[in-house]
XYZ file of C-alpha atoms in Angstrom:
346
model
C 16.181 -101.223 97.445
C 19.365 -102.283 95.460
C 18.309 -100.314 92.314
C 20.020 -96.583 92.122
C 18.219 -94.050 93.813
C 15.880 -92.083 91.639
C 17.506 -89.530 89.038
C 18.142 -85.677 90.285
C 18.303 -83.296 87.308
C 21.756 -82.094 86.650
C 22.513 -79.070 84.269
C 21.314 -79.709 81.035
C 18.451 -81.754 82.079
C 20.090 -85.250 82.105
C 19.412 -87.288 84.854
C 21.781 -89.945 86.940
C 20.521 -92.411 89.499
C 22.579 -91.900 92.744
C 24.222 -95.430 94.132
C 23.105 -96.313 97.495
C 25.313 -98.355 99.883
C 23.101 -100.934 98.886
C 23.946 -100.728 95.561
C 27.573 -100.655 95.975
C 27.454 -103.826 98.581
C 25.517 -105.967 95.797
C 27.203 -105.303 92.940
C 30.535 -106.327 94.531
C 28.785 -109.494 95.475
C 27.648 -110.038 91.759
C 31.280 -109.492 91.015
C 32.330 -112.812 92.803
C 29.119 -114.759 91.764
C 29.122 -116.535 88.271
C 25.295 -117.344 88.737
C 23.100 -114.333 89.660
C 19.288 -114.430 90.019
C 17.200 -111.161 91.250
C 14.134 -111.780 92.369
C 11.914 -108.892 93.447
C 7.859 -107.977 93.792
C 8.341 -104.128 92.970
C 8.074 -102.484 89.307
C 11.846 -100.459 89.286
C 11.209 -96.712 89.760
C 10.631 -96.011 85.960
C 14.226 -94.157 85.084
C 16.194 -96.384 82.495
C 19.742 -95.492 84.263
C 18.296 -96.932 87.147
C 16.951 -100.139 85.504
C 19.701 -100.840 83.536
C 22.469 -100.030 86.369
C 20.318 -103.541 87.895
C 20.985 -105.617 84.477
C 24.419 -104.448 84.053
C 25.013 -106.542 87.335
C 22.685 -109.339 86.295
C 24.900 -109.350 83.220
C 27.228 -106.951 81.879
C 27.855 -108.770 78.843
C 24.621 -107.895 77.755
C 23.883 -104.546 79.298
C 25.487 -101.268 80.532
C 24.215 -98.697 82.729
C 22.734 -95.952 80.935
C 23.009 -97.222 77.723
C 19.996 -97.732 75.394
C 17.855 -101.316 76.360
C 18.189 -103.506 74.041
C 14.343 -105.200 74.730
C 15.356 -108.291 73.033
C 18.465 -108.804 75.265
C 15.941 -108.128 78.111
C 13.521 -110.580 77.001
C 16.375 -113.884 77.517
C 16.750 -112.278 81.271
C 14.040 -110.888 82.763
C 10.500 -112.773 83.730
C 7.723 -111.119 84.884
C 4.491 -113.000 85.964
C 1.484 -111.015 87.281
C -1.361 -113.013 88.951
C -3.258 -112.826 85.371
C -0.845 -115.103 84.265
C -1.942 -117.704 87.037
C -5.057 -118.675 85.782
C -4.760 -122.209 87.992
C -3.822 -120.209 91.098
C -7.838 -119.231 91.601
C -6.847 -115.164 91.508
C -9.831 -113.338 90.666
C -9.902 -110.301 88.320
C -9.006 -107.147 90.402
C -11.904 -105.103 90.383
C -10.850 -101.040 91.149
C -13.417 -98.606 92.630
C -13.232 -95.338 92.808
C -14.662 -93.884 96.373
C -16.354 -90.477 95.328
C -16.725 -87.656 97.614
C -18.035 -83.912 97.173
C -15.731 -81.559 99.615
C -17.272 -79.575 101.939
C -17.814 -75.543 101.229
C -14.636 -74.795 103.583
C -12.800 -77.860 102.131
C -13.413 -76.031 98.908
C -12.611 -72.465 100.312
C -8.632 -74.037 101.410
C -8.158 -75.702 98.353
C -8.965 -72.503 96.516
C -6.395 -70.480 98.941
C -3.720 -72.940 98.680
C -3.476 -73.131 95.047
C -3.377 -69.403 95.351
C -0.518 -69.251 97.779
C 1.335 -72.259 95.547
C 1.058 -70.158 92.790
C 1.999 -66.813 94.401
C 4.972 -68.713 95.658
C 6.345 -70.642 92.169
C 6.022 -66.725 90.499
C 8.315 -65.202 93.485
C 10.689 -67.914 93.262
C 11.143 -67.708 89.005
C 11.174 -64.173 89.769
C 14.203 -64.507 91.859
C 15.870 -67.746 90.879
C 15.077 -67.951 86.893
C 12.100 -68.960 84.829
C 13.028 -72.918 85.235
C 12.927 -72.198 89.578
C 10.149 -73.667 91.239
C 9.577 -73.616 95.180
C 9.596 -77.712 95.893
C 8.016 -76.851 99.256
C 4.838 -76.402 97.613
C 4.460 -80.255 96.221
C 4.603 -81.079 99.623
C 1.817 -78.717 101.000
C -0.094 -79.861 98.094
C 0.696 -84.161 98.957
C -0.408 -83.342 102.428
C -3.494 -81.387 101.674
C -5.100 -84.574 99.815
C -3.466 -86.455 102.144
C -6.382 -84.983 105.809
C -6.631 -81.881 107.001
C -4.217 -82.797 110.301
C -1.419 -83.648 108.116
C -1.189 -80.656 105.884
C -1.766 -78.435 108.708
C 1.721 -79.914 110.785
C 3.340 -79.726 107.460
C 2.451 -76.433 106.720
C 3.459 -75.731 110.198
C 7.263 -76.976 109.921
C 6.989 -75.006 106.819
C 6.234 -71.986 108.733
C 8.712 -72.281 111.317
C 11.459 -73.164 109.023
C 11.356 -69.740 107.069
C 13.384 -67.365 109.042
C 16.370 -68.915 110.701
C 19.641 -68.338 108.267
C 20.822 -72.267 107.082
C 20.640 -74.294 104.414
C 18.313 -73.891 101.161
C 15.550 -76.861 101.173
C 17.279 -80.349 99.488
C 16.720 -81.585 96.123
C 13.378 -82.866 94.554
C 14.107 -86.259 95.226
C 15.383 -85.606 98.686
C 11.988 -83.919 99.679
C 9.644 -86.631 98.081
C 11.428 -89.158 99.123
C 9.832 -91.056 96.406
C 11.543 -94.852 97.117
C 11.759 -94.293 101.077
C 9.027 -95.177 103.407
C 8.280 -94.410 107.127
C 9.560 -97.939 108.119
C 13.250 -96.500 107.584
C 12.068 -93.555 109.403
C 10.337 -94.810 112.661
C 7.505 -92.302 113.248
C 8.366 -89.604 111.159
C 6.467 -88.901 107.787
C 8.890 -89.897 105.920
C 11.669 -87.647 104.144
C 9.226 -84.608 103.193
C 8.481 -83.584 106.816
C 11.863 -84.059 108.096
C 13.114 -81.901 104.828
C 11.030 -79.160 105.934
C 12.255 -79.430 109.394
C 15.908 -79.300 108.636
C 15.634 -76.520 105.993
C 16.536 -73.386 107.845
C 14.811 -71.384 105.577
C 12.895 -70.984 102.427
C 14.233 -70.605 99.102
C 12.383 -67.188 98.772
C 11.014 -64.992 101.678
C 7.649 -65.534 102.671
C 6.011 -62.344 102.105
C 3.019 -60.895 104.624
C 0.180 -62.090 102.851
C 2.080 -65.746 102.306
C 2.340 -65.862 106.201
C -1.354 -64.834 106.857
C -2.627 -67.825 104.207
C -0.554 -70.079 105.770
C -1.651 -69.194 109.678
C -5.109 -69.385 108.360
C -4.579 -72.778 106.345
C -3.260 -74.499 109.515
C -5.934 -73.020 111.724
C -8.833 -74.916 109.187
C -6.420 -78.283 109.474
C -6.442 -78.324 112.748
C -10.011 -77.692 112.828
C -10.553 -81.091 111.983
C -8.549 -82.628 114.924
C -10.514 -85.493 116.088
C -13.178 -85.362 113.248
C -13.564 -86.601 109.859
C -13.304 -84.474 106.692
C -15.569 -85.539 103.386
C -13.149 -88.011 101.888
C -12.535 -89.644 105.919
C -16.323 -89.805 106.159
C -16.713 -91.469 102.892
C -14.626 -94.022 104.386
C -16.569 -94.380 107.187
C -19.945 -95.126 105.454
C -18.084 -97.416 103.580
C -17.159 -99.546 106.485
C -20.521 -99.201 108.273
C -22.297 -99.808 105.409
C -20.412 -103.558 103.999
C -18.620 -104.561 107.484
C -21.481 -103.655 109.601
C -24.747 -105.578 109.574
C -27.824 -103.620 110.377
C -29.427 -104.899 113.757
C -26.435 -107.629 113.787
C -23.605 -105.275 114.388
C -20.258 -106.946 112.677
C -20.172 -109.546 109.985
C -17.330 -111.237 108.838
C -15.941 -108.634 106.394
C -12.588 -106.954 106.573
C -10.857 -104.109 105.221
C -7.360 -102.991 104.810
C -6.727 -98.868 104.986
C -3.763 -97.687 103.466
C -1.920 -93.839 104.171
C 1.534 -92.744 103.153
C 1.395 -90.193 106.528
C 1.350 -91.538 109.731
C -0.064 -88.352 110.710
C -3.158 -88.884 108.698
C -3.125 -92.733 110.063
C -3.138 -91.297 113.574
C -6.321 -89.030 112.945
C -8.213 -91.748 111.184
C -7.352 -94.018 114.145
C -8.910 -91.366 116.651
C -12.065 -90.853 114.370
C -12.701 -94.260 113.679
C -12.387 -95.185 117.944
C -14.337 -92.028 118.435
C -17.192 -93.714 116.044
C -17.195 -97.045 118.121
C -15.063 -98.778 115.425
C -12.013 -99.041 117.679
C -10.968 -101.094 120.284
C -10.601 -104.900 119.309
C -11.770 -104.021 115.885
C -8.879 -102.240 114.688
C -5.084 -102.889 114.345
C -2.812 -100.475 113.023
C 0.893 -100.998 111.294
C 3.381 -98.207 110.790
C 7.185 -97.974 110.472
C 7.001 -97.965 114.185
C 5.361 -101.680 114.759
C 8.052 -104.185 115.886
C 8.690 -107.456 113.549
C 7.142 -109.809 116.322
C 3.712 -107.206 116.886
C 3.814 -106.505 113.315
C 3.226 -110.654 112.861
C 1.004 -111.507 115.558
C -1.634 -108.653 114.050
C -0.609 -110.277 110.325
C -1.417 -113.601 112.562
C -4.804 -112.221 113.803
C -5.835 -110.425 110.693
C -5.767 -113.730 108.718
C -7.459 -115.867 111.556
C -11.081 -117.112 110.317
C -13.508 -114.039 111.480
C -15.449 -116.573 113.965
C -12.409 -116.872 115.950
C -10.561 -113.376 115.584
C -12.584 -110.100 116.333
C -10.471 -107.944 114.182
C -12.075 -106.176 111.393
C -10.050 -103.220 110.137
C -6.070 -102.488 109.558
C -4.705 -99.307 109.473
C -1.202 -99.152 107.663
C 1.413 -97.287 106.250
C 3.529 -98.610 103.729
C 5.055 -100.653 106.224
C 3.080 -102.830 104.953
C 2.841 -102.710 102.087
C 5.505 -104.981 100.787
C 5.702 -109.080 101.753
C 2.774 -109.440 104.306
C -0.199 -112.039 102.916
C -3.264 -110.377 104.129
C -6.151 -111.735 101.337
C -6.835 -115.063 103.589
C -10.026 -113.529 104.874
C -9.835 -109.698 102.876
C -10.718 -108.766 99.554
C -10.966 -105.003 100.134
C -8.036 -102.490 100.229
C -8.763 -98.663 100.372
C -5.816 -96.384 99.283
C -6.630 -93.689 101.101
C -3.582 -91.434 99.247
C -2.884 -91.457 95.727
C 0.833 -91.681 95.089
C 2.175 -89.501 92.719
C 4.050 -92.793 92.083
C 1.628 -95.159 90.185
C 3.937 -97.917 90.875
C 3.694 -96.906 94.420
C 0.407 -97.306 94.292
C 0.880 -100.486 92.110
């Protein structure tokens, strides 16, 4: 959160990190501080500028921002330990499984359309804006699409609505990804993307006729799935009720920890799951949303010994996904979204 914001692409294809207020406010405070230790759990965001804009203020005898790193200098600085390095510490190998699903016929069938319309769309745009011109609205249909059915379809939605009032072109790439933000800074919303499409008063390029019909009938299958559980959602689901159930016991002692970047998509899985029996006391959910002192009492609960605590499955968003212990009693997480980020992900 004190490391520059991710590089945008200015002419020529260089790239700058952006200072955040954050930024500013700590490296005046390194000014006045002859001793300075950082001390952080996140990989930095992968752009050297960024990286080395954070040593220059650890030391700037050794480093400056932007210039080459110098890995040596960065080896008499920096420590990194990962739990591999713990051998005493009882950590067991991570073991990383992939959940495979085969998409329904209509599943198929949207896919199919959407990477039509993306395409259609990224030809109009280089057509009209240059070769290099890309329409960054598109990433975000595509995020949501792999994201459930529900989510894609508000998306696409906002999308929609956005293209024919006169305004503002859509913001930068970084803007829309909103690659280092998370819905915690946001409340409810989903996070930078949605509210980019909401703001933008139009689309870079005009939607033509046959981009509006693909759309209307994109959001009409999304919706479709209001309240029910697409292939990769029901995958999930026999995954619980096959290792957290016990057949002709009901619940054993297992839990499970569900992550989504969308509180949209948390939402639906939330209604499927309750509509499957799984809800109730079972289930505890954490978005950008959940006060500090609810947020703890269901970190409280979800680490109780299962003989006392009836709670089986969290729901979160990245709100927690940063400085809450939940392994006391779990050894299962599910990432139901793959970042585009691996150190997201990470």
């Amino acid at each position: 959160h004190v490391a520059p914001s991710s590089p945008s692409t200015i002419a020529g294809g260089r790239g700058y990190a952006v200072d955040t207020q954050r930024t500013v406010a700590v490296r005046q405070l390194a000014e006045k501080c002859e001793h300075r230790l950082f001390l952080s759990a996140t990989p930095h965001n992968g752009y050297t500028e960024s990286f080395t804009a954070l040593l220059e203020m650890v030391d700037p005898q050794r480093f400056a921002r932007g210039a080459d790193l110098d890995e040596k200098a960065l080896q008499q600085v920096a420590v990194r330990r990962l739990k591999r390095d713990l051998p005493d510490e009882g950590f067991l190998p991570r073991s990383v499984k992939a959940l495979w699903f085969d998409p329904a016929l209509d599943e198929s069938d949207a896919y199919d359309k959407l990477i039509a319309f993306t395409r259609r769309r990224n030809t109009a745009v280089k057509q009209e804006r240059g070769k290099r011109a890309s329409d960054l609205a598109t990433i975000i249909l595509k995020k949501r699409f792999f994201s459930s059915p529900v989510a894609f379809a508000s998306t696409a939605q906002a999308y929609l609505d956005a293209r024919g009032d006169e305004g503002v072109q859509l913001p930068d790439y970084d803007d829309i990804l909103g690659d280092e933000a998370s819905d915690e800074e946001e409340g409810r919303a989903e996070q930078p993307e949605l509210e980019a499409l909401r703001m933008a008063k139009r689309a870079q390029v005009a939607l033509t006729t046959d981009d509006i019909a693909d759309l209307k009938e994109l959001i009409a299958w999304g919706h479709h799935y209001d309240g029910r559980p697409d292939s990769k959602l029901d995958a999930l689901l026999q995954l619980i009720e096959g290792e957290l159930l016990i057949p002709g016991f009901g619940w054993g002692d297992e839990r499970i920890v569900v992550f989504t970047e969308y509180v949209s998509t948390l939402d639906w899985m939330r209604d499927v799951l309750e509509s499957r029996g799984l809800g109730g006391e079972r289930l505890a959910i954490i978005d950008g949303s959940t006060d500090t002192e609810t947020r703890e009492e269901i970190r409280a609960r979800f680490t109780a010994p299962p003989r006392n605590e009836p709670m089986r499955i969290l729901l979160a968003t990245d709100a927690a996904g940063e400085g809450i212990d939940l392994q006391t009693y779990c050894h299962r997480l599910v990432s139901f979204d793959i970042p585009f980020n691996p150190n997201r992900l990470e």
